[in-house]
Amino acid sequence: MSRAAPRSILRSCVLVPAVLLLSLGLHANPDPLPQDTGAVGTWQRLLKLQTTASVMHTTAHPDDEHGGVLAQLSRGQGARVSLLTLNRGESGDNAIGSELFDAVGLIRTEELLMAGRYYGLDRQYFTTVIDYGFSKRLDETLEKWGREPVLRDVVRIIRRDRPFVLIARFQGNERDGHGNHQAAGLITQDAFKAAADPKMFPEAGVPPWQVLKLYMGGVREDEDWTVKVDTGEYSSWLGESYQTFARTGLAFQRSQNGGRSAAVPGPAVRMRRMSARIAAGDTGPPRKSCTTSRVVRSRPKR
Ligand SMILES: [Zn+2]
């Protein structure tokens, strides 16, 4: 018998239960939120049938997301809403335990899945890159990740999800702070173009997809902005504002905030439109089918 056999058996014995545990954990299906059952839940599902609007929000780490915006778009407007988080925040501190690196990344994945139930997310995605540590430099992040591999991942996810609108949390410059944040903003802009280009990362059975609009977040009140999402709007179905409801979800990300949720952004989130619809000559107002334009207020022309 070869000496490799016992090691192989041992590896199987260890890995199979580990994979099963991981699989069970990531697919845990806790009881639905009270707001997703009964009359409220029925209304939420009916709302989703009234529109074909769809949005994908892109960030770098768990808890970077605009939870209030996601809740307003999904629970308030009925859009199909996805969240793409580039990595799982593996290198950060752990506010609730001793787990670090891959272990805390797994915890943060679960926390984000829990938070996503409050945001009303329909789908969540991660890419294959890791949070390697704190960095203020975009070039360092792109050097460690490789610009092409992470772009390939994001393009593949966009083509499979097929959102009409992309909302990047970050802008792709020093303003974003962490190098991972800057990369998330930059790669989102790259992917907006690349996902529609049939020559970029062709994949059998996954056709190119042209996102209609791209919005960049992180815009301050006194800066030029084009749309504003009123996350402070009161929802009679939730009994509180979308922002407050989302804060309950954010509080689940305890490995980062210890249960505090004060980091929720202000009631109005401003964004800048970066790219118009691609259809030739189609520069008119947003289509009726995209309800994002119904409540998201455009800035009046000056
Ligand atoms: Zn972050």
XYZ file of N, CA and C in Angstrom, residues 60-62 86-93 100-102 104-105 108 127-147 150 177-184:
141
model
N -16.378 46.590 -1.131
C -15.157 45.806 -0.934
C -15.319 44.777 0.179
N -15.826 45.232 1.343
C -15.898 44.368 2.533
C -17.325 44.305 3.087
N -17.640 43.256 3.865
C -18.889 43.276 4.614
C -18.952 44.531 5.488
N -16.584 42.273 -2.614
C -15.408 41.653 -3.232
C -14.776 40.587 -2.351
N -14.629 40.858 -1.051
C -14.050 39.832 -0.177
C -14.835 39.774 1.133
N -14.305 39.017 2.090
C -15.078 38.755 3.313
C -14.490 39.426 4.555
N -13.635 40.423 4.333
C -13.066 41.164 5.476
C -12.218 40.299 6.383
N -11.454 39.371 5.783
C -10.720 38.383 6.587
C -9.601 38.971 7.449
N -9.093 40.126 7.068
C -7.894 40.608 7.771
C -8.220 41.560 8.913
N -9.473 41.885 9.106
C -9.819 42.867 10.136
C -9.811 42.273 11.537
N -10.004 43.155 12.515
C -10.102 42.716 13.909
C -11.430 41.994 14.113
N -9.670 34.772 13.748
C -9.055 35.735 12.834
C -8.900 35.100 11.453
N -8.547 35.913 10.483
C -8.275 35.489 9.112
C -9.469 34.699 8.530
N -9.223 33.472 8.030
C -10.318 32.754 7.359
C -11.529 32.576 8.277
N -12.610 34.486 10.774
C -13.432 35.693 10.932
C -14.094 36.042 9.592
N -13.453 35.653 8.491
C -14.087 35.853 7.186
C -15.372 35.048 7.072
N -17.981 36.764 9.184
C -18.504 37.976 8.536
C -19.417 37.639 7.354
N -16.372 37.604 -4.551
C -15.404 37.170 -5.569
C -14.351 36.300 -4.885
N -13.287 35.967 -5.621
C -12.271 35.062 -5.090
C -11.111 35.795 -4.428
N -11.115 37.128 -4.425
C -9.992 37.852 -3.810
C -10.169 37.902 -2.299
N -9.039 38.117 -1.597
C -9.093 38.141 -0.128
C -8.725 39.526 0.386
N -9.150 39.791 1.602
C -8.749 40.995 2.325
C -7.396 40.665 2.951
N -6.326 41.189 2.378
C -4.968 40.802 2.794
C -4.431 41.680 3.917
N -5.133 42.737 4.289
C -4.640 43.628 5.338
C -4.909 45.069 4.977
N -4.678 45.951 5.953
C -5.003 47.354 5.699
C -4.024 47.955 4.699
N -4.562 48.759 3.815
C -3.745 49.382 2.789
C -4.426 50.666 2.348
N -3.636 51.686 2.109
C -4.218 52.922 1.608
C -3.978 53.084 0.119
N -3.335 52.095 -0.486
C -2.892 52.272 -1.871
C -3.647 51.373 -2.839
N -4.171 52.020 -3.858
C -4.857 51.282 -4.916
C -3.890 50.361 -5.653
N -2.682 50.873 -5.959
C -1.744 50.062 -6.740
C -1.326 48.808 -5.983
N -1.237 48.903 -4.642
C -0.877 47.722 -3.862
C -1.988 46.669 -3.954
N -3.228 47.122 -3.851
C -4.355 46.183 -3.940
C -4.374 45.497 -5.307
N -4.208 46.284 -6.374
C -4.270 45.694 -7.709
C -3.080 44.764 -7.954
N -1.942 45.085 -7.318
C -0.773 44.223 -7.459
C -1.006 42.876 -6.776
N -1.629 42.911 -5.596
C -1.854 41.661 -4.859
C -2.986 40.837 -5.474
N -4.030 41.512 -5.933
C -5.178 40.786 -6.484
C -4.979 40.452 -7.959
N -4.307 41.369 -8.666
C -4.282 41.294 -10.127
C -5.554 41.941 -10.643
N -5.405 42.929 -11.498
C -6.605 43.650 -11.943
C -7.513 42.752 -12.785
N -9.793 39.897 -10.747
C -10.970 40.412 -10.021
C -11.979 40.999 -11.000
N -10.365 55.924 0.767
C -9.603 55.415 1.904
C -8.898 54.112 1.574
N -9.308 53.041 2.214
C -8.690 51.715 2.061
C -8.454 51.370 0.577
N -7.275 50.791 0.297
C -6.967 50.403 -1.080
C -7.981 49.444 -1.660
N -8.529 48.559 -0.814
C -9.571 47.628 -1.284
C -10.813 48.401 -1.738
N -11.121 49.492 -1.013
C -12.274 50.319 -1.392
C -12.035 50.963 -2.761
N -10.846 51.525 -2.928
C -10.523 52.184 -4.196
C -10.634 51.188 -5.353
N -10.127 49.981 -5.096
C -10.182 48.955 -6.147
C -11.631 48.591 -6.474
N -12.478 48.519 -5.439
C -13.883 48.172 -5.687
C -14.540 49.217 -6.585
